[in-house]
Amino acid sequence: MRHRYSILFFPLHVIADFLSLNAAFVGAYWIKFRAIEPVSEPPYALLWVLFNLVWLVEVLLFKPYTFPRQLFKADHLIKKLLFLMALHIAVISICWVAIKGYYYSREHLLITYVLFTSMAAAFRIGGLVFLKEYRARGYNNRRYIVVGYGKLASTIQSFYELHPEMGFRFQGYFDHATDENKSMLTGGYNDLARYIKEQNIDCVYCCMPYIDNNKLKEIVDQAEDENYQVKLLVDFRGFLTRGASVEYHDFLPVLNLSSQMLADFRVNMLKRGFDIAFSLGALLIGMPIFLVLALITKLTSEGPIFYAQERIGRGGKPFKIIKFRSMYVNAEKAGPSLSGGLADSRITPWGRFMRQTRLDEIPQFVNVLKGDMSVVGPRPERQFFIDQIVEVAPEYRSLLKVKPGITSIGQIKFGYAATIDEMVQRLRYDLLYPERRSFFFDMWIIAQTLRVMAQGRGK
């Protein structure tokens, strides 16, 4: 057998789950009532049958035991189990209400599900550990070859060498022989069909762009007859971190390499709507507090209440950011310089308090209403410092694809930066935002910001 008893995994998994389900049902009955025989009599006999029927329907509908080896991981298995369990509970609850089966013990149902979940999870974890060790020792393996040799071709071999528990065994490279690659090849294109058949190859990785389309079509056409899988290996490592999707033009698949998250109209509209609503609410509700802050700023040091400075926004567009003034007038008369933290002598005593509580940032809600900023997003910087940051960390440019924000992960985790190196350190946090941006993530950042303000931990 080519796949070394892989065909047995499905029935074993099904049998194990049904045994666990029935053992949990009977065991829970004994724990609750200290008896076994009545469980097979009405009314619990009907509930017992219903438990099995609902689980059987779930197995037939969702096929929870069918997954590729790359997804044969503990978290994936447990997530599927919990999904099936939640659905099972929901169906049983609906039936329980429909038949008015209030005579069934809720404690018995709870114990049943706890036992079943524990046993099913233990079987999955135990089976996973056993199978990984079994495959790592060379059993239940799948043999694969790579057609088309180049720098990209070795990546799949390296991946499976790092993960022997997946049970993939490399059998060689196939390509047109040249002076550069002939020492690495197992054979040429003319040897391919014979080798696949003789060595019982399970999977053929076709490495683009080293293989021509005619040869690829020939490999695909023979796959069904010889019972092997064909997989394309394409190097999109420089693009997929930005997000990608497949579009179908009739039958022709087109890979869209533009970032879906940043270009998605609905996401941007939702975020803009939230920014406007949140900023208006903050300005209207907090107006008395803002007037007090403005008055104290005016009375505690000479100079204007507000401080405006040019920053760089989305797409490199400059704008004027507005803040409550926290430094003495002419603090930067010697040229652009970063704040030295709360100990900076240029910061007024009142300004130090506002920075600790982030109150100096409040006027930026006006920037949000104008569309220059968002409530949540990476902090905007001056062009003078951006030029220096990019020399050290070119990836900073990716932050210019989103609107800057009043608060950010970097502000929460790091705070104000006093040097270019510290700005780069803060950048490491802010780089997480474009990839993880969502409404709930924004809510989490806002909640963390409020906590920092309440504790006066801004720095």
CSV table of C-alpha atoms in Angstrom, one decimal:
chain,number,residue,atom,x,y,z
A,1,MET,CA,0.0,0.0,0.0
A,2,ARG,CA,1.4,3.3,-1.1
A,3,HIS,CA,0.4,5.4,1.9
A,4,ARG,CA,1.2,2.8,4.6
A,5,TYR,CA,-2.2,2.3,6.2
A,6,SER,CA,-3.2,6.0,5.9
A,7,ILE,CA,-6.6,4.7,4.8
A,8,LEU,CA,-7.2,3.3,8.3
A,9,PHE,CA,-6.9,6.8,10.0
A,10,PHE,CA,-10.4,7.8,9.1
A,11,PRO,CA,-12.4,4.8,10.4
A,12,LEU,CA,-10.2,4.7,13.5
A,13,HIS,CA,-10.9,8.3,14.2
A,14,VAL,CA,-14.6,7.8,13.7
A,15,ILE,CA,-14.7,4.7,15.9
A,16,ALA,CA,-12.7,6.4,18.7
A,17,ASP,CA,-15.0,9.4,18.8
A,18,PHE,CA,-18.2,7.3,18.9
A,19,LEU,CA,-16.7,5.1,21.7
A,20,SER,CA,-15.8,8.3,23.6
A,21,LEU,CA,-19.2,9.8,23.1
A,22,ASN,CA,-21.0,6.7,24.3
A,23,ALA,CA,-18.6,6.1,27.2
A,24,ALA,CA,-19.1,9.7,28.3
A,25,PHE,CA,-22.9,9.4,28.2
A,26,VAL,CA,-22.9,6.2,30.2
A,27,GLY,CA,-20.2,7.4,32.6
A,28,ALA,CA,-21.9,10.7,33.2
A,29,TYR,CA,-25.1,8.8,34.0
A,30,TRP,CA,-23.3,6.6,36.6
A,31,ILE,CA,-21.6,9.6,38.1
A,32,LYS,CA,-25.0,11.4,38.5
A,33,PHE,CA,-27.3,8.5,39.4
A,34,ARG,CA,-24.9,5.8,40.6
A,35,ALA,CA,-26.6,3.3,38.3
A,36,ILE,CA,-26.0,2.0,34.7
A,37,GLU,CA,-29.0,-0.1,33.6
A,38,PRO,CA,-31.6,2.7,33.5
A,39,VAL,CA,-29.6,4.6,30.9
A,40,SER,CA,-30.8,2.2,28.2
A,41,GLU,CA,-34.4,2.6,29.2
A,42,PRO,CA,-36.8,5.5,28.5
A,43,PRO,CA,-36.5,8.5,28.7
A,44,TYR,CA,-32.6,8.4,28.6
A,45,ALA,CA,-32.5,5.8,25.8
A,46,LEU,CA,-34.0,8.3,23.4
A,47,LEU,CA,-31.5,11.0,24.4
A,48,TRP,CA,-28.7,8.5,24.0
A,49,VAL,CA,-29.8,7.7,20.4
A,50,LEU,CA,-30.2,11.4,19.7
A,51,PHE,CA,-26.6,12.1,20.9
A,52,ASN,CA,-25.2,9.5,18.4
A,53,LEU,CA,-27.4,10.6,15.5
A,54,VAL,CA,-26.5,14.3,15.9
A,55,TRP,CA,-22.8,13.4,16.0
A,56,LEU,CA,-23.1,11.2,12.9
A,57,VAL,CA,-24.8,14.0,10.9
A,58,GLU,CA,-22.0,16.3,11.9
A,59,VAL,CA,-19.4,13.8,10.7
A,60,LEU,CA,-21.2,13.4,7.4
A,61,LEU,CA,-21.7,17.1,6.8
A,62,PHE,CA,-18.3,18.6,8.0
A,63,LYS,CA,-15.9,15.7,7.4
A,64,PRO,CA,-13.8,16.6,10.4
A,65,TYR,CA,-11.3,13.8,9.9
A,66,THR,CA,-10.2,14.8,6.5
A,67,PHE,CA,-7.2,17.3,6.4
A,68,PRO,CA,-3.8,17.5,4.8
A,69,ARG,CA,-0.7,16.6,6.7
A,70,GLN,CA,0.4,20.2,6.9
A,71,LEU,CA,-2.7,20.9,9.1
A,72,PHE,CA,-2.2,17.9,11.3
A,73,LYS,CA,-1.5,20.0,14.3
A,74,ALA,CA,-2.8,20.1,17.9
A,75,ASP,CA,-4.4,23.5,17.6
A,76,HIS,CA,-6.2,22.7,14.4
A,77,LEU,CA,-7.5,19.4,15.7
A,78,ILE,CA,-8.7,20.9,19.0
A,79,LYS,CA,-10.4,23.8,17.2
A,80,LYS,CA,-12.3,21.4,15.0
A,81,LEU,CA,-13.3,19.4,18.0
A,82,LEU,CA,-14.6,22.4,19.9
A,83,PHE,CA,-16.6,23.6,16.9
A,84,LEU,CA,-18.3,20.2,16.6
A,85,MET,CA,-18.9,20.1,20.3
A,86,ALA,CA,-20.5,23.6,20.3
A,87,LEU,CA,-22.7,22.6,17.4
A,88,HIS,CA,-23.7,19.4,19.1
A,89,ILE,CA,-24.6,21.2,22.3
A,90,ALA,CA,-26.7,23.7,20.3
A,91,VAL,CA,-28.7,21.0,18.5
A,92,ILE,CA,-29.3,19.0,21.6
A,93,SER,CA,-30.4,22.1,23.4
A,94,ILE,CA,-32.9,23.0,20.7
A,95,CYS,CA,-34.3,19.4,20.8
A,96,TRP,CA,-34.4,19.5,24.6
A,97,VAL,CA,-36.6,22.7,24.4
A,98,ALA,CA,-38.7,21.4,21.5
A,99,ILE,CA,-39.7,18.2,23.3
A,100,LYS,CA,-39.8,19.9,26.7
A,101,GLY,CA,-37.4,17.4,28.1
A,102,TYR,CA,-37.0,19.2,31.3
A,103,TYR,CA,-36.9,15.8,33.1
A,104,TYR,CA,-33.4,15.2,31.7
A,105,SER,CA,-30.7,16.1,34.2
A,106,ARG,CA,-28.7,19.2,33.2
A,107,GLU,CA,-25.9,18.0,35.4
A,108,HIS,CA,-25.8,14.7,33.4
A,109,LEU,CA,-25.5,16.7,30.2
A,110,LEU,CA,-22.8,18.9,31.5
A,111,ILE,CA,-20.7,15.9,32.8
A,112,THR,CA,-21.3,14.1,29.4
A,113,TYR,CA,-19.8,16.9,27.4
A,114,VAL,CA,-16.9,17.5,29.8
A,115,LEU,CA,-16.0,13.7,29.7
A,116,PHE,CA,-16.5,13.5,25.9
A,117,THR,CA,-14.4,16.7,25.2
A,118,SER,CA,-11.6,15.4,27.5
A,119,MET,CA,-11.5,11.9,26.0
A,120,ALA,CA,-11.7,13.1,22.4
A,121,ALA,CA,-9.0,15.7,23.0
A,122,ALA,CA,-6.8,13.1,24.7
A,123,PHE,CA,-7.2,10.8,21.7
A,124,ARG,CA,-6.3,13.5,19.3
A,125,ILE,CA,-3.3,14.6,21.2
A,126,GLY,CA,-2.1,11.1,21.8
A,127,GLY,CA,-2.7,10.1,18.2
A,128,LEU,CA,-0.8,13.2,17.0
A,129,VAL,CA,2.2,12.5,19.2
A,130,PHE,CA,2.2,8.8,18.1
A,131,LEU,CA,1.8,9.6,14.4
A,132,LYS,CA,4.5,12.3,14.4
A,133,GLU,CA,7.0,9.9,16.1
A,134,TYR,CA,5.9,7.1,13.8
A,135,ARG,CA,6.5,9.3,10.7
A,136,ALA,CA,9.7,10.7,12.0
A,137,ARG,CA,11.1,7.1,12.2
A,138,GLY,CA,10.4,6.7,8.5
A,139,TYR,CA,7.0,5.0,8.5
A,140,ASN,CA,3.8,6.1,6.9
A,141,ASN,CA,5.8,8.4,4.6
A,142,ARG,CA,5.0,10.0,1.3
A,143,ARG,CA,7.6,10.3,-1.4
A,144,TYR,CA,8.0,13.5,-3.4
A,145,ILE,CA,10.1,14.9,-6.2
A,146,VAL,CA,10.7,18.5,-7.4
A,147,VAL,CA,10.6,19.2,-11.1
A,148,GLY,CA,12.5,22.3,-12.1
A,149,TYR,CA,15.7,23.1,-10.3
A,150,GLY,CA,16.7,26.5,-9.0
A,151,LYS,CA,17.1,28.6,-5.9
A,152,LEU,CA,13.4,28.2,-5.0
A,153,ALA,CA,13.4,24.4,-5.5
A,154,SER,CA,15.4,23.7,-2.4
A,155,THR,CA,13.0,25.6,-0.1
A,156,ILE,CA,10.4,22.8,-0.1
A,157,GLN,CA,13.1,20.2,0.7
A,158,SER,CA,14.4,22.3,3.6
A,159,PHE,CA,10.9,22.7,4.9
A,160,TYR,CA,10.2,18.9,5.1
A,161,GLU,CA,13.7,18.3,6.5
A,162,LEU,CA,12.8,20.6,9.4
A,163,HIS,CA,9.4,18.8,9.8
A,164,PRO,CA,10.1,15.0,9.6
A,165,GLU,CA,6.9,14.4,11.6
A,166,MET,CA,4.9,15.2,8.4
A,167,GLY,CA,6.3,12.1,6.8
A,168,PHE,CA,7.5,13.5,3.4
A,169,ARG,CA,10.6,11.9,1.9
A,170,PHE,CA,12.6,13.7,-0.8
A,171,GLN,CA,13.5,11.6,-3.8
A,172,GLY,CA,15.3,14.0,-6.1
A,173,TYR,CA,15.3,16.9,-8.5
A,174,PHE,CA,14.4,16.6,-12.2
A,175,ASP,CA,15.2,19.2,-14.9
A,176,HIS,CA,17.2,19.7,-18.1
A,177,ALA,CA,20.8,19.0,-17.3
A,178,THR,CA,23.3,21.9,-17.4
A,179,ASP,CA,26.9,22.3,-16.2
A,180,GLU,CA,25.5,24.1,-13.1
A,181,ASN,CA,22.8,21.7,-12.0
A,182,LYS,CA,23.7,18.2,-13.3
A,183,SER,CA,25.4,17.2,-10.1
A,184,MET,CA,22.2,17.9,-8.2
A,185,LEU,CA,19.7,16.2,-10.5
A,186,THR,CA,18.3,12.7,-10.1
A,187,GLY,CA,17.2,12.7,-13.7
A,188,GLY,CA,15.9,14.7,-16.7
A,189,TYR,CA,12.5,15.1,-18.1
A,190,ASN,CA,12.8,11.9,-20.1
A,191,ASP,CA,13.3,9.9,-16.9
A,192,LEU,CA,10.4,11.5,-15.1
A,193,ALA,CA,7.5,9.2,-16.0
A,194,ARG,CA,9.4,6.0,-15.5
A,195,TYR,CA,10.8,7.2,-12.1
A,196,ILE,CA,7.4,8.2,-10.8
A,197,LYS,CA,6.0,4.8,-11.6
A,198,GLU,CA,8.9,2.7,-10.4
A,199,GLN,CA,9.4,4.6,-7.1
A,200,ASN,CA,5.7,5.0,-6.3
A,201,ILE,CA,6.0,8.8,-6.1
A,202,ASP,CA,3.1,10.4,-4.2
A,203,CYS,CA,3.6,14.1,-4.9
A,204,VAL,CA,5.3,16.0,-7.7
A,205,TYR,CA,6.3,19.6,-6.9
A,206,CYS,CA,6.5,21.7,-10.1
A,207,CYS,CA,8.8,24.6,-9.4
A,208,MET,CA,7.8,27.8,-11.3
A,209,PRO,CA,9.3,29.4,-13.3
A,210,TYR,CA,11.9,26.7,-14.0
A,211,ILE,CA,9.5,24.3,-15.7
A,212,ASP,CA,7.8,25.0,-19.0
A,213,ASN,CA,4.0,24.9,-19.5
A,214,ASN,CA,4.1,21.9,-21.9
A,215,LYS,CA,5.9,19.8,-19.4
A,216,LEU,CA,3.7,20.9,-16.6
A,217,LYS,CA,0.6,19.9,-18.6
A,218,GLU,CA,2.1,16.5,-19.3
A,219,ILE,CA,2.7,15.9,-15.6
A,220,VAL,CA,-0.8,17.0,-14.7
A,221,ASP,CA,-2.4,14.8,-17.4
A,222,GLN,CA,-0.5,11.7,-16.1
A,223,ALA,CA,-1.3,12.3,-12.5
A,224,GLU,CA,-4.6,10.6,-12.4
A,225,ASP,CA,-3.4,7.5,-14.1
A,226,GLU,CA,-0.3,7.2,-11.9
A,227,ASN,CA,-2.1,8.2,-8.7
A,228,TYR,CA,0.1,11.1,-7.6
A,229,GLN,CA,-0.6,14.7,-6.6
A,230,VAL,CA,0.8,17.8,-8.5
A,231,LYS,CA,1.6,20.9,-6.6
A,232,LEU,CA,2.9,24.2,-7.9
A,233,LEU,CA,5.8,25.9,-6.0
A,234,VAL,CA,5.8,29.6,-6.8
A,235,ASP,CA,7.9,32.2,-5.1
A,236,PHE,CA,5.5,34.9,-3.7
A,237,ARG,CA,7.5,35.4,-0.4
A,238,GLY,CA,8.0,39.1,-1.2
A,239,PHE,CA,4.3,39.7,-1.9
A,240,LEU,CA,2.1,37.5,0.3
A,241,THR,CA,3.1,39.5,3.5
A,242,ARG,CA,1.1,42.4,2.0
A,243,GLY,CA,-2.0,40.2,1.4
A,244,ALA,CA,-3.2,38.5,-1.8
A,245,SER,CA,-6.3,37.0,-3.2
A,246,VAL,CA,-7.4,35.0,-6.2
A,247,GLU,CA,-9.8,36.5,-8.8
A,248,TYR,CA,-11.5,34.5,-11.5
A,249,HIS,CA,-11.9,35.9,-14.9
A,250,ASP,CA,-14.3,33.3,-16.2
A,251,PHE,CA,-12.2,30.1,-15.8
A,252,LEU,CA,-8.8,32.0,-15.6
A,253,PRO,CA,-7.5,32.4,-12.1
A,254,VAL,CA,-5.7,35.8,-11.5
A,255,LEU,CA,-3.6,36.3,-8.4
A,256,ASN,CA,-4.1,39.8,-7.0
A,257,LEU,CA,-1.0,40.9,-5.1
A,258,SER,CA,-2.4,44.2,-3.8
A,259,SER,CA,-3.0,44.3,-0.1
A,260,GLN,CA,-6.6,43.5,0.5
A,261,MET,CA,-6.7,44.9,4.0
A,262,LEU,CA,-5.3,48.3,3.0
A,263,ALA,CA,-7.3,48.6,-0.2
A,264,ASP,CA,-10.6,47.1,1.1
A,265,PHE,CA,-13.2,49.9,0.7
A,266,ARG,CA,-15.5,48.5,3.4
A,267,VAL,CA,-12.8,48.3,6.0
A,268,ASN,CA,-11.7,51.8,5.3
A,269,MET,CA,-15.2,53.2,5.4
A,270,LEU,CA,-16.0,51.4,8.7
A,271,LYS,CA,-12.8,52.8,10.2
A,272,ARG,CA,-13.5,56.3,8.9
A,273,GLY,CA,-17.0,56.2,10.3
A,274,PHE,CA,-15.8,55.1,13.7
A,275,ASP,CA,-13.1,57.8,13.7
A,276,ILE,CA,-15.6,60.6,13.0
A,277,ALA,CA,-18.1,59.3,15.6
A,278,PHE,CA,-15.5,58.7,18.3
A,279,SER,CA,-13.8,62.0,17.7
A,280,LEU,CA,-17.0,64.0,17.8
A,281,GLY,CA,-18.1,62.2,21.0
A,282,ALA,CA,-14.7,62.8,22.6
A,283,LEU,CA,-14.7,66.5,21.8
A,284,LEU,CA,-18.3,67.2,22.8
A,285,ILE,CA,-18.3,65.2,26.0
A,286,GLY,CA,-14.8,66.3,27.1
A,287,MET,CA,-15.2,70.0,26.1
A,288,PRO,CA,-15.3,71.2,29.8
A,289,ILE,CA,-12.1,69.3,30.6
A,290,PHE,CA,-10.4,70.6,27.4
A,291,LEU,CA,-11.2,74.2,28.4
A,292,VAL,CA,-9.6,73.6,31.8
A,293,LEU,CA,-6.5,72.0,30.2
A,294,ALA,CA,-6.3,75.0,27.8
A,295,LEU,CA,-6.5,77.5,30.7
A,296,ILE,CA,-3.9,75.7,32.8
A,297,THR,CA,-1.5,75.5,29.8
A,298,LYS,CA,-1.9,79.2,29.2
A,299,LEU,CA,-1.4,80.2,32.9
A,300,THR,CA,1.6,77.9,33.7
A,301,SER,CA,3.9,79.1,31.0
A,302,GLU,CA,4.2,81.8,28.4
A,303,GLY,CA,3.3,81.0,24.9
A,304,PRO,CA,0.3,79.8,22.9
A,305,ILE,CA,-2.1,77.1,24.1
A,306,PHE,CA,-1.7,74.9,21.1
A,307,TYR,CA,1.4,73.7,19.2
A,308,ALA,CA,1.3,72.9,15.5
A,309,GLN,CA,4.0,70.9,13.7
A,310,GLU,CA,4.4,69.4,10.3
A,311,ARG,CA,4.1,65.6,10.2
A,312,ILE,CA,4.0,63.1,7.3
A,313,GLY,CA,0.7,61.3,6.8
A,314,ARG,CA,-0.5,58.5,4.6
A,315,GLY,CA,1.2,58.4,1.2
A,316,GLY,CA,3.8,60.8,2.3
A,317,LYS,CA,1.4,63.7,2.4
A,318,PRO,CA,2.4,66.4,5.0
A,319,PHE,CA,-0.1,67.9,7.4
A,320,LYS,CA,-0.1,70.0,10.6
A,321,ILE,CA,-0.5,68.0,13.8
A,322,ILE,CA,-2.2,69.9,16.7
A,323,LYS,CA,-1.3,69.3,20.4
A,324,PHE,CA,-1.5,71.1,23.7
A,325,ARG,CA,1.8,72.8,24.1
A,326,SER,CA,4.0,70.9,26.5
A,327,MET,CA,7.3,72.6,26.0
A,328,TYR,CA,8.6,76.1,26.5
A,329,VAL,CA,8.5,78.5,23.5
A,330,ASN,CA,11.4,78.2,21.0
A,331,ALA,CA,12.4,74.8,22.4
A,332,GLU,CA,13.7,73.8,19.0
A,333,LYS,CA,15.4,77.0,17.9
A,334,ALA,CA,18.7,75.0,17.4
A,335,GLY,CA,17.0,72.7,14.9
A,336,PRO,CA,14.8,69.6,14.9
A,337,SER,CA,15.5,67.3,17.9
A,338,LEU,CA,13.7,64.5,19.7
A,339,SER,CA,12.3,64.7,23.1
A,340,GLY,CA,14.6,63.5,25.8
A,341,GLY,CA,11.8,61.9,27.8
A,342,LEU,CA,10.1,63.3,30.8
A,343,ALA,CA,13.4,64.5,32.2
A,344,ASP,CA,13.9,66.9,29.1
A,345,SER,CA,14.5,70.4,30.5
A,346,ARG,CA,12.5,71.9,27.6
A,347,ILE,CA,9.2,70.3,28.9
A,348,THR,CA,7.2,72.5,31.3
A,349,PRO,CA,6.1,71.0,34.6
A,350,TRP,CA,2.5,71.0,33.4
A,351,GLY,CA,3.6,69.6,30.1
A,352,ARG,CA,5.3,66.7,31.9
A,353,PHE,CA,2.0,65.8,33.5
A,354,MET,CA,0.1,66.0,30.2
A,355,ARG,CA,2.6,63.8,28.6
A,356,GLN,CA,2.4,61.2,31.4
A,357,THR,CA,-1.4,61.1,31.0
A,358,ARG,CA,-1.4,61.6,27.2
A,359,LEU,CA,-3.7,64.7,27.6
A,360,ASP,CA,-1.5,66.7,25.3
A,361,GLU,CA,-2.7,64.6,22.4
A,362,ILE,CA,-6.4,65.4,22.8
A,363,PRO,CA,-6.5,68.3,20.2
A,364,GLN,CA,-5.5,65.7,17.5
A,365,PHE,CA,-9.2,64.7,17.4
A,366,VAL,CA,-9.5,67.7,15.2
A,367,ASN,CA,-6.9,66.2,12.9
A,368,VAL,CA,-9.0,63.0,12.8
A,369,LEU,CA,-12.1,64.9,11.8
A,370,LYS,CA,-10.2,66.7,9.1
A,371,GLY,CA,-9.1,63.2,7.7
A,372,ASP,CA,-5.4,63.7,8.3
A,373,MET,CA,-5.3,61.1,11.1
A,374,SER,CA,-7.1,58.2,12.6
A,375,VAL,CA,-7.9,57.4,16.2
A,376,VAL,CA,-5.7,54.3,16.0
A,377,GLY,CA,-2.6,54.0,13.8
A,378,PRO,CA,1.2,54.4,13.8
A,379,ARG,CA,2.4,57.7,15.1
A,380,PRO,CA,3.3,60.3,12.4
A,381,GLU,CA,6.9,61.6,12.3
A,382,ARG,CA,8.6,64.5,10.7
A,383,GLN,CA,10.4,64.1,7.4
A,384,PHE,CA,13.7,65.0,9.0
A,385,PHE,CA,13.5,61.9,11.2
A,386,ILE,CA,11.8,59.6,8.6
A,387,ASP,CA,14.8,60.0,6.4
A,388,GLN,CA,17.1,58.8,9.2
A,389,ILE,CA,14.7,56.0,10.2
A,390,VAL,CA,14.5,54.6,6.6
A,391,GLU,CA,18.3,54.3,6.4
A,392,VAL,CA,18.2,52.0,9.4
A,393,ALA,CA,14.8,50.3,8.9
A,394,PRO,CA,13.6,50.6,5.3
A,395,GLU,CA,10.4,48.7,6.3
A,396,TYR,CA,9.2,52.0,7.8
A,397,ARG,CA,7.8,52.9,4.4
A,398,SER,CA,5.0,50.3,4.8
A,399,LEU,CA,3.6,52.4,7.6
A,400,LEU,CA,3.0,55.3,5.2
A,401,LYS,CA,0.2,53.1,3.6
A,402,VAL,CA,-2.1,53.7,6.5
A,403,LYS,CA,-3.3,56.8,8.2
A,404,PRO,CA,-1.2,57.8,11.3
A,405,GLY,CA,-3.1,57.7,14.6
A,406,ILE,CA,-3.4,59.4,17.9
A,407,THR,CA,-2.5,56.2,19.7
A,408,SER,CA,-0.7,53.0,18.5
A,409,ILE,CA,0.8,49.8,19.7
A,410,GLY,CA,4.2,51.6,19.8
A,411,GLN,CA,2.8,54.3,22.1
A,412,ILE,CA,1.4,51.8,24.5
A,413,LYS,CA,4.3,49.4,24.6
A,414,PHE,CA,7.2,51.9,24.2
A,415,GLY,CA,6.1,55.5,24.5
A,416,TYR,CA,7.9,58.6,23.3
A,417,ALA,CA,11.3,58.0,21.6
A,418,ALA,CA,14.3,60.1,22.5
A,419,THR,CA,16.7,58.8,19.8
A,420,ILE,CA,16.6,57.3,16.3
A,421,ASP,CA,17.4,53.9,17.8
A,422,GLU,CA,14.4,54.2,20.1
A,423,MET,CA,12.2,55.2,17.2
A,424,VAL,CA,13.2,52.1,15.4
A,425,GLN,CA,12.5,50.0,18.5
A,426,ARG,CA,9.0,51.6,18.6
A,427,LEU,CA,8.7,50.9,14.9
A,428,ARG,CA,8.9,47.1,15.6
A,429,TYR,CA,5.6,47.4,17.5
A,430,ASP,CA,3.8,49.7,15.0
A,431,LEU,CA,4.7,47.4,12.1
A,432,LEU,CA,2.3,44.8,13.5
A,433,TYR,CA,-0.6,47.2,13.0
A,434,PRO,CA,-1.2,47.1,9.1
A,435,GLU,CA,-1.2,43.3,9.1
A,436,ARG,CA,-3.6,42.9,12.1
A,437,ARG,CA,-5.8,45.9,11.6
A,438,SER,CA,-9.4,45.3,12.6
A,439,PHE,CA,-12.2,46.9,14.5
A,440,PHE,CA,-11.6,44.7,17.6
A,441,PHE,CA,-7.9,45.3,17.5
A,442,ASP,CA,-8.5,49.0,17.4
A,443,MET,CA,-10.8,48.7,20.5
A,444,TRP,CA,-8.1,46.8,22.3
A,445,ILE,CA,-5.5,49.5,21.6
A,446,ILE,CA,-7.9,52.2,22.7
A,447,ALA,CA,-8.6,50.3,26.0
A,448,GLN,CA,-4.9,49.9,26.6
A,449,THR,CA,-4.4,53.7,26.0
A,450,LEU,CA,-7.1,54.6,28.5
A,451,ARG,CA,-5.4,52.4,31.0
A,452,VAL,CA,-2.1,54.1,30.4
A,453,MET,CA,-3.7,57.5,30.8
A,454,ALA,CA,-5.5,56.5,34.0
A,455,GLN,CA,-2.3,55.2,35.5
A,456,GLY,CA,-0.2,58.1,34.3
A,457,ARG,CA,2.4,55.7,32.8
A,458,GLY,CA,3.0,57.6,29.6
A,459,LYS,CA,6.6,58.2,28.9
